[in-house]
Each structure stands twice: as C-alpha cells, then as structure tokens.
Amino acid sequence: MFSFSSPSSSSASSYYYSILLGFSIVATTLYESNAQLNSTFYSSTCPNASSIVRNAVQQAMNSDSRIGASLIRLHFHDCFVNGCDASLLLDNSASIQSEKDAGPNTNSTRGFDVVDNIKTAVENSCSGVVSCADILALAAEASVSLSGGPSWNVQLGRRDSLTANQGGANTSIPSPTEGLTNITSKFSAVGLNTNDLVALSGAHTFGRAQCRAFTNRLYNFNGTGNPDPSLNSTYLATLQQTCPQNGSGTTLTDLDPSSADNFDNNYFTNLQNNRGLLQSDQELFSTSGASTVSIVNNFISNQTAFFESFAQSMINMGNISPLTGSNGEIRVDCKKVNGS
C-alpha cells in the first residue's frame, strides 16, 4: 500500500485539485523540456548519427547478448541523477567523484567501453557535434528496437555535464530491494508518473541481474528469516540453486527466464505468475490495492499498449532536465571533461 493518507471528505476537493495541479505542472515541465529537444537536431550537422549508433550497438550485441539491457540501464541511471547529461560516464578526477562508484552503479553498470566505441565512430564522422548524453539516448532506443521492442523518434539536443553527483546517484536511483512506495516517490521526483514506472520497469524483459540484487528475497525477506511469500515456490527453488545462501553475489540470472534476450511483454506475465525476479518488479503486481496492478494487467493482455507506453515513457525520461543551448559542453571523450 502507498503510505500517504486519504483526504477527508471536507478536504477532498482541494486535495484532488492540488493533485491535478501537480500533474499539470509535471506535464508542462515535460512539454517545455520537449520543446528544447527535437528528433532532427543533427539533421544538418551529423545526419548519420542515429545509424552510426545503431550499427555500433548491433555489432556489440552480436558478441554480447546482455549489452542491450546494459546500455538502456546506463541511460536510466544517468537520467535519474541531475537529468540526462552523461554525468554517469565521467571517471574520477581531481575535481570529480565518479557516479560509477555509487552504490547502484559500482560493479554492476557496464557497457562503458561500447559507449566509447560509439563515440569514436561518431567523432570520426562529425567531430565535436554529438553529445555523449544523446549517444546514451540513441543507444537505448537501438538496444530496444534491435531486440524486438518498439522504436521511437529519439529527442536530441542534450549537452554533456561538467561534473558528476555521486551522492545523488546513491539516493536518487531506484533500488531493486526497495518497496513500491519509495520507488514511486523517486519516479515522481523526476516528473515521471505511475504509468512511466510500470512501463519502464518492463525493460527488465531482457538482461541479467546479480544474485546480490535479490538474495534477500530467497532466505531472509525483510528480516523474517523466511523467503518472500510472493515468490512462486518452484521459481524460488530454482533461484536458491543458482544463488546459494553463502554463494557468490555476482552470479547472473535472467531477469525474464521465458525470453531472456527478447524485448516483449513476458515480463508482466511473469509478475502475474509470481515470477518477478526483483522485489521492485514483483511489488508492481503483488502490492494490494496499488494502482500499478491494473497497468500490469493491461500490458499482459496488450503488448502493443506496453510498447506504445514504453516508447513514450522513454521519451519522458529522456526529457529529464537536459542541458541545452550554451549549458554544458560536447565532450570529445565521454569519460572526462574537455581540457582535463
């Protein structure tokens, strides 16, 4: 259940007015941001940018079936911290504490080498034009569409940050062991609503997770000394074999065992069958009374609805506080600020 209180009848009208006003402010913010970005931003300065990124992602996927999911995760983890500004890509320096070393990212985010390869290819075609932040957005779309998922017109025109925010990465990125209320709050903080939350969680239809992201559910859920009661018992036994109690926390497991490398709506069917791998996944369906349940049910019965929502939510997420105009810079090397 969500933790906020319901309004009394006398205050209901003002309460719901404030909720509607809040949503309109978010919608206006997203619209204004969207007005700054556009899908034809590089049409004259680097017309092949999208195809260069797509070809590089395809090449990477040919040798690494996980890379598509890893690349979309980079975009996600970047956007939730100071907006979509490629701050996640910066290495440590005298003035920068890298977000790569934050709890949600250390020893789990990957694909930085692929981003570097993409950047090199783009620079060879049009030097100093395409930002690393836009490369992350383009790589995320290519990863999804090349895996059987939807395609969308990526909004472009972001610039790259001059600094990172390791502390923000530790507090702002949703955790796989968090409850639905906390995660909803983190999405709301960046202007994303419940539909965005459910749709974007659907990215867990491909990729892998390390045992350490969910072993709490297998043996000692919420300190009870027992497994998470929402876990399918057969699935639980399989996961306990893969992730023994004192085994390696870095062993990998498919997020979607039914179609591990395909982008489809099977993720949501898994939730209905109590086979969501992460606590943050399963709570979308198993939290009694949550507004997420009906959205999950809709995506189970209608893959097209999921694909359309996912594409729009990726655009919404890509619109989080971009640097535009003369703000930031176009990094020559995604790992460091120009001139450093």
CSV table of C-alpha atoms in Angstrom, one decimal:
chain,number,residue,atom,x,y,z
A,1,MET,CA,0.0,0.0,0.0
A,2,PHE,CA,1.1,3.6,-0.5
A,3,SER,CA,1.9,5.4,2.7
A,4,PHE,CA,0.1,8.7,2.2
A,5,SER,CA,-3.3,9.2,3.9
A,6,SER,CA,-6.6,9.6,2.1
A,7,PRO,CA,-8.2,13.0,2.4
A,8,SER,CA,-11.2,13.7,4.5
A,9,SER,CA,-14.5,14.4,2.6
A,10,SER,CA,-14.3,18.1,3.5
A,11,SER,CA,-10.8,18.5,2.1
A,12,ALA,CA,-11.3,16.1,-0.8
A,13,SER,CA,-12.0,18.7,-3.5
A,14,SER,CA,-8.9,20.8,-2.6
A,15,TYR,CA,-6.8,17.7,-2.3
A,16,TYR,CA,-7.7,16.4,-5.8
A,17,TYR,CA,-7.3,19.9,-7.2
A,18,SER,CA,-3.8,20.0,-5.9
A,19,ILE,CA,-3.1,16.6,-7.3
A,20,LEU,CA,-4.4,17.7,-10.7
A,21,LEU,CA,-2.4,20.9,-10.5
A,22,GLY,CA,0.7,18.8,-9.7
A,23,PHE,CA,0.2,16.6,-12.7
A,24,SER,CA,-0.3,19.7,-14.9
A,25,ILE,CA,2.9,21.2,-13.6
A,26,VAL,CA,4.8,18.0,-14.4
A,27,ALA,CA,3.2,17.8,-17.9
A,28,THR,CA,4.1,21.4,-18.5
A,29,THR,CA,7.7,20.8,-17.4
A,30,LEU,CA,8.0,17.8,-19.7
A,31,TYR,CA,6.4,19.8,-22.6
A,32,GLU,CA,8.8,22.7,-22.1
A,33,SER,CA,11.7,20.3,-22.0
A,34,ASN,CA,10.5,18.5,-25.1
A,35,ALA,CA,10.4,21.9,-26.8
A,36,GLN,CA,14.1,22.2,-26.3
A,37,LEU,CA,14.9,18.8,-27.7
A,38,ASN,CA,13.9,17.6,-31.2
A,39,SER,CA,14.3,14.4,-33.3
A,40,THR,CA,16.0,16.3,-36.2
A,41,PHE,CA,18.6,18.2,-34.1
A,42,TYR,CA,21.6,16.7,-36.0
A,43,SER,CA,19.9,16.5,-39.5
A,44,SER,CA,22.4,19.0,-41.0
A,45,THR,CA,25.4,18.7,-38.6
A,46,CYS,CA,25.6,14.9,-38.3
A,47,PRO,CA,22.8,13.3,-40.4
A,48,ASN,CA,24.2,9.8,-39.9
A,49,ALA,CA,24.4,9.9,-36.1
A,50,SER,CA,21.5,7.6,-35.5
A,51,SER,CA,22.6,5.0,-38.0
A,52,ILE,CA,26.2,5.1,-36.7
A,53,VAL,CA,25.0,4.4,-33.1
A,54,ARG,CA,22.6,1.7,-34.3
A,55,ASN,CA,25.3,-0.1,-36.3
A,56,ALA,CA,27.7,0.0,-33.3
A,57,VAL,CA,25.0,-1.3,-30.9
A,58,GLN,CA,24.2,-4.2,-33.4
A,59,GLN,CA,27.9,-5.1,-33.6
A,60,ALA,CA,28.2,-5.1,-29.8
A,61,MET,CA,25.0,-7.3,-29.5
A,62,ASN,CA,26.5,-9.8,-31.9
A,63,SER,CA,29.2,-10.6,-29.3
A,64,ASP,CA,27.4,-9.8,-26.1
A,65,SER,CA,23.7,-10.7,-25.7
A,66,ARG,CA,23.5,-8.7,-22.4
A,67,ILE,CA,24.7,-5.4,-23.9
A,68,GLY,CA,21.3,-4.0,-25.0
A,69,ALA,CA,20.0,-4.2,-21.5
A,70,SER,CA,23.2,-2.8,-20.1
A,71,LEU,CA,23.1,0.2,-22.4
A,72,ILE,CA,19.5,1.1,-21.6
A,73,ARG,CA,20.4,0.9,-17.9
A,74,LEU,CA,23.2,3.4,-18.4
A,75,HIS,CA,20.7,5.9,-19.9
A,76,PHE,CA,18.2,5.2,-17.0
A,77,HIS,CA,20.9,5.6,-14.3
A,78,ASP,CA,22.2,8.8,-15.9
A,79,CYS,CA,18.8,10.5,-16.3
A,80,PHE,CA,17.8,9.9,-12.6
A,81,VAL,CA,20.8,11.9,-11.4
A,82,ASN,CA,20.9,15.6,-12.4
A,83,GLY,CA,19.0,14.8,-15.6
A,84,CYS,CA,20.1,13.2,-18.8
A,85,ASP,CA,23.6,14.8,-19.0
A,86,ALA,CA,26.0,11.9,-19.3
A,87,SER,CA,27.3,12.6,-15.8
A,88,LEU,CA,27.4,8.9,-15.2
A,89,LEU,CA,30.1,8.4,-17.8
A,90,LEU,CA,32.7,10.7,-16.1
A,91,ASP,CA,35.7,9.0,-14.4
A,92,ASN,CA,37.2,10.1,-11.2
A,93,SER,CA,39.4,13.1,-11.3
A,94,ALA,CA,40.9,15.7,-9.0
A,95,SER,CA,37.5,17.5,-9.1
A,96,ILE,CA,35.0,14.7,-9.8
A,97,GLN,CA,33.8,11.9,-7.7
A,98,SER,CA,32.5,9.5,-10.3
A,99,GLU,CA,28.9,8.2,-10.2
A,100,LYS,CA,30.4,4.9,-11.4
A,101,ASP,CA,31.4,4.3,-7.8
A,102,ALA,CA,28.0,5.0,-6.3
A,103,GLY,CA,26.2,2.0,-4.7
A,104,PRO,CA,23.7,1.4,-7.5
A,105,ASN,CA,26.4,1.5,-10.2
A,106,THR,CA,29.6,0.0,-8.8
A,107,ASN,CA,30.4,-3.4,-10.1
A,108,SER,CA,27.1,-3.5,-11.9
A,109,THR,CA,26.8,-0.8,-14.6
A,110,ARG,CA,28.6,-1.9,-17.7
A,111,GLY,CA,28.9,-1.0,-21.4
A,112,PHE,CA,31.1,2.0,-21.0
A,113,ASP,CA,33.5,0.5,-23.5
A,114,VAL,CA,30.7,0.3,-26.0
A,115,VAL,CA,29.8,3.9,-25.4
A,116,ASP,CA,33.4,4.8,-26.0
A,117,ASN,CA,33.4,2.9,-29.3
A,118,ILE,CA,30.2,4.6,-30.4
A,119,LYS,CA,31.6,8.0,-29.5
A,120,THR,CA,34.8,7.3,-31.6
A,121,ALA,CA,32.7,6.2,-34.6
A,122,VAL,CA,30.5,9.3,-34.3
A,123,GLU,CA,33.6,11.6,-33.9
A,124,ASN,CA,35.2,10.1,-37.0
A,125,SER,CA,32.1,11.2,-38.9
A,126,CYS,CA,31.3,14.5,-37.4
A,127,SER,CA,33.8,15.8,-34.8
A,128,GLY,CA,32.6,17.7,-31.7
A,129,VAL,CA,28.9,17.7,-32.7
A,130,VAL,CA,27.1,14.8,-30.9
A,131,SER,CA,26.9,14.8,-27.1
A,132,CYS,CA,27.6,11.7,-25.0
A,133,ALA,CA,24.2,12.3,-23.4
A,134,ASP,CA,22.5,12.0,-26.8
A,135,ILE,CA,24.6,8.9,-27.6
A,136,LEU,CA,23.2,7.2,-24.5
A,137,ALA,CA,19.6,8.1,-25.6
A,138,LEU,CA,20.2,6.8,-29.1
A,139,ALA,CA,21.9,3.6,-27.9
A,140,ALA,CA,19.0,2.9,-25.6
A,141,GLU,CA,16.5,3.1,-28.5
A,142,ALA,CA,18.7,1.0,-30.7
A,143,SER,CA,19.1,-1.7,-27.9
A,144,VAL,CA,15.3,-2.0,-27.6
A,145,SER,CA,14.3,-1.9,-31.2
A,146,LEU,CA,17.1,-4.4,-32.2
A,147,SER,CA,15.8,-6.8,-29.5
A,148,GLY,CA,12.3,-6.9,-30.9
A,149,GLY,CA,10.9,-4.0,-29.0
A,150,PRO,CA,9.4,-0.7,-30.1
A,151,SER,CA,11.1,2.1,-32.0
A,152,TRP,CA,10.7,5.8,-31.3
A,153,ASN,CA,11.9,9.1,-32.5
A,154,VAL,CA,14.7,9.9,-30.0
A,155,GLN,CA,14.6,13.6,-28.9
A,156,LEU,CA,18.1,15.1,-29.3
A,157,GLY,CA,20.0,18.3,-28.5
A,158,ARG,CA,21.3,17.4,-25.0
A,159,ARG,CA,24.7,18.6,-23.9
A,160,ASP,CA,27.1,17.0,-21.5
A,161,SER,CA,27.6,17.9,-17.9
A,162,LEU,CA,30.9,19.4,-16.5
A,163,THR,CA,30.5,17.5,-13.2
A,164,ALA,CA,29.1,14.4,-11.6
A,165,ASN,CA,26.9,13.8,-8.5
A,166,GLN,CA,27.9,10.6,-6.7
A,167,GLY,CA,25.8,11.4,-3.6
A,168,GLY,CA,22.8,12.0,-5.8
A,169,ALA,CA,23.4,8.6,-7.5
A,170,ASN,CA,23.3,6.9,-4.1
A,171,THR,CA,20.0,8.5,-3.2
A,172,SER,CA,18.0,9.1,-6.4
A,173,ILE,CA,18.3,5.8,-8.4
A,174,PRO,CA,15.6,3.3,-7.5
A,175,SER,CA,16.9,0.1,-5.9
A,176,PRO,CA,15.8,-3.5,-6.6
A,177,THR,CA,15.3,-4.1,-2.9
A,178,GLU,CA,13.0,-1.0,-2.3
A,179,GLY,CA,9.3,-1.1,-1.8
A,180,LEU,CA,6.8,0.3,-4.3
A,181,THR,CA,6.1,3.5,-2.3
A,182,ASN,CA,9.8,4.5,-2.2
A,183,ILE,CA,10.3,3.8,-5.9
A,184,THR,CA,7.1,5.7,-6.9
A,185,SER,CA,8.5,8.7,-4.9
A,186,LYS,CA,11.8,8.5,-6.8
A,187,PHE,CA,10.0,8.5,-10.2
A,188,SER,CA,7.7,11.3,-9.1
A,189,ALA,CA,10.8,13.4,-8.0
A,190,VAL,CA,11.9,13.5,-11.6
A,191,GLY,CA,8.5,14.1,-13.1
A,192,LEU,CA,7.6,10.5,-14.0
A,193,ASN,CA,4.2,9.0,-13.1
A,194,THR,CA,3.0,5.6,-12.2
A,195,ASN,CA,2.4,4.6,-15.8
A,196,ASP,CA,6.0,5.5,-16.6
A,197,LEU,CA,7.1,3.5,-13.6
A,198,VAL,CA,5.4,0.3,-14.8
A,199,ALA,CA,6.3,0.8,-18.5
A,200,LEU,CA,10.0,1.5,-17.8
A,201,SER,CA,10.2,-1.5,-15.4
A,202,GLY,CA,9.3,-3.5,-18.4
A,203,ALA,CA,12.9,-3.0,-19.6
A,204,HIS,CA,13.5,-6.0,-17.3
A,205,THR,CA,12.1,-8.1,-20.1
A,206,PHE,CA,15.8,-8.6,-21.1
A,207,GLY,CA,19.1,-8.6,-19.4
A,208,ARG,CA,20.5,-10.2,-16.3
A,209,ALA,CA,20.7,-9.4,-12.5
A,210,GLN,CA,23.3,-10.4,-10.0
A,211,CYS,CA,22.3,-12.7,-7.1
A,212,ARG,CA,23.1,-9.9,-4.6
A,213,ALA,CA,20.2,-7.9,-6.0
A,214,PHE,CA,17.6,-10.4,-4.8
A,215,THR,CA,19.0,-12.9,-2.4
A,216,ASN,CA,17.2,-11.1,0.4
A,217,ARG,CA,14.0,-12.5,-1.1
A,218,LEU,CA,15.3,-16.1,-1.1
A,219,TYR,CA,16.3,-16.5,2.5
A,220,ASN,CA,15.6,-13.6,4.9
A,221,PHE,CA,12.9,-11.3,3.4
A,222,ASN,CA,12.5,-8.2,5.5
A,223,GLY,CA,14.3,-9.9,8.4
A,224,THR,CA,11.7,-12.6,8.7
A,225,GLY,CA,14.2,-15.5,8.3
A,226,ASN,CA,11.9,-16.8,5.5
A,227,PRO,CA,11.6,-16.3,1.7
A,228,ASP,CA,9.4,-13.6,0.2
A,229,PRO,CA,5.9,-15.2,0.3
A,230,SER,CA,5.1,-13.6,-3.1
A,231,LEU,CA,7.7,-15.8,-4.8
A,232,ASN,CA,6.4,-18.8,-6.8
A,233,SER,CA,7.7,-21.9,-4.9
A,234,THR,CA,9.1,-23.6,-8.0
A,235,TYR,CA,10.8,-20.4,-9.1
A,236,LEU,CA,12.2,-19.9,-5.5
A,237,ALA,CA,13.8,-23.4,-5.6
A,238,THR,CA,15.4,-22.7,-8.9
A,239,LEU,CA,16.8,-19.4,-7.7
A,240,GLN,CA,18.1,-20.9,-4.5
A,241,GLN,CA,20.1,-23.4,-6.6
A,242,THR,CA,21.5,-20.6,-8.7
A,243,CYS,CA,22.2,-18.4,-5.7
A,244,PRO,CA,23.0,-20.5,-2.6
A,245,GLN,CA,22.9,-18.6,0.7
A,246,ASN,CA,26.6,-18.1,1.0
A,247,GLY,CA,27.4,-18.3,-2.7
A,248,SER,CA,28.8,-15.6,-5.0
A,249,GLY,CA,26.7,-12.4,-5.1
A,250,THR,CA,27.8,-11.7,-8.6
A,251,THR,CA,26.3,-14.8,-10.3
A,252,LEU,CA,24.0,-13.8,-13.0
A,253,THR,CA,20.3,-14.8,-13.5
A,254,ASP,CA,18.0,-13.9,-16.4
A,255,LEU,CA,15.5,-11.2,-15.4
A,256,ASP,CA,13.0,-12.8,-17.7
A,257,PRO,CA,13.6,-16.6,-17.8
A,258,SER,CA,11.0,-17.1,-20.5
A,259,SER,CA,12.7,-15.0,-23.2
A,260,ALA,CA,15.9,-13.6,-21.7
A,261,ASP,CA,17.1,-11.6,-24.7
A,262,ASN,CA,13.9,-10.6,-26.4
A,263,PHE,CA,12.0,-7.4,-25.7
A,264,ASP,CA,8.4,-8.4,-25.2
A,265,ASN,CA,5.6,-8.3,-22.6
A,266,ASN,CA,6.5,-11.7,-21.0
A,267,TYR,CA,8.0,-9.7,-18.0
A,268,PHE,CA,4.4,-8.7,-17.0
A,269,THR,CA,3.1,-12.3,-17.3
A,270,ASN,CA,6.0,-13.4,-15.0
A,271,LEU,CA,4.7,-10.9,-12.4
A,272,GLN,CA,1.2,-12.4,-12.6
A,273,ASN,CA,2.7,-15.8,-12.0
A,274,ASN,CA,4.8,-14.6,-9.0
A,275,ARG,CA,8.0,-15.0,-11.0
A,276,GLY,CA,9.3,-11.4,-10.8
A,277,LEU,CA,13.0,-11.7,-10.1
A,278,LEU,CA,13.4,-8.4,-8.2
A,279,GLN,CA,11.4,-7.2,-5.2
A,280,SER,CA,10.9,-3.9,-7.2
A,281,ASP,CA,9.4,-5.9,-10.0
A,282,GLN,CA,7.0,-8.2,-8.1
A,283,GLU,CA,5.6,-5.4,-6.0
A,284,LEU,CA,4.1,-3.8,-9.1
A,285,PHE,CA,1.6,-6.7,-9.2
A,286,SER,CA,1.6,-8.1,-5.6
A,287,THR,CA,1.0,-4.9,-3.7
A,288,SER,CA,-2.6,-5.0,-2.7
A,289,GLY,CA,-4.6,-2.0,-3.9
A,290,ALA,CA,-1.8,-0.5,-5.8
A,291,SER,CA,-2.6,1.5,-9.0
A,292,THR,CA,0.2,-0.4,-10.7
A,293,VAL,CA,-1.8,-3.7,-10.8
A,294,SER,CA,-4.3,-2.6,-13.4
A,295,ILE,CA,-1.4,-1.3,-15.6
A,296,VAL,CA,0.4,-4.6,-15.4
A,297,ASN,CA,-2.8,-6.4,-16.3
A,298,ASN,CA,-3.2,-4.1,-19.3
A,299,PHE,CA,0.3,-4.8,-20.5
A,300,ILE,CA,-0.1,-8.5,-20.1
A,301,SER,CA,-3.2,-8.6,-22.4
A,302,ASN,CA,-1.9,-6.0,-24.9
A,303,GLN,CA,1.8,-6.0,-25.9
A,304,THR,CA,1.1,-3.1,-28.3
A,305,ALA,CA,-0.1,-1.0,-25.4
A,306,PHE,CA,3.1,-1.8,-23.5
A,307,PHE,CA,5.2,-0.9,-26.5
A,308,GLU,CA,3.5,2.4,-27.0
A,309,SER,CA,3.7,3.3,-23.3
A,310,PHE,CA,7.3,2.2,-23.1
A,311,ALA,CA,8.3,4.4,-26.1
A,312,GLN,CA,6.5,7.4,-24.7
A,313,SER,CA,8.0,6.8,-21.2
A,314,MET,CA,11.5,6.6,-22.7
A,315,ILE,CA,10.9,10.0,-24.3
A,316,ASN,CA,9.6,11.3,-21.0
A,317,MET,CA,12.6,10.0,-19.1
A,318,GLY,CA,14.9,11.4,-21.8
A,319,ASN,CA,13.4,14.8,-21.2
A,320,ILE,CA,14.5,15.0,-17.5
A,321,SER,CA,16.4,18.3,-17.1
A,322,PRO,CA,18.6,18.2,-20.2
A,323,LEU,CA,21.4,20.7,-20.6
A,324,THR,CA,20.8,22.7,-23.8
A,325,GLY,CA,21.9,25.8,-25.6
A,326,SER,CA,25.2,27.1,-24.1
A,327,ASN,CA,25.0,24.9,-20.9
A,328,GLY,CA,27.5,22.1,-20.5
A,329,GLU,CA,29.6,21.1,-23.5
A,330,ILE,CA,30.0,18.4,-26.2
A,331,ARG,CA,32.6,16.1,-24.6
A,332,VAL,CA,35.3,14.8,-27.0
A,333,ASP,CA,35.9,11.9,-24.6
A,334,CYS,CA,32.8,10.7,-22.7
A,335,LYS,CA,35.0,9.8,-19.7
A,336,LYS,CA,36.3,13.3,-19.0
A,337,VAL,CA,35.5,16.9,-19.2
A,338,ASN,CA,37.1,18.7,-22.2
A,339,GLY,CA,40.6,20.1,-21.4
A,340,SER,CA,41.1,17.9,-18.3
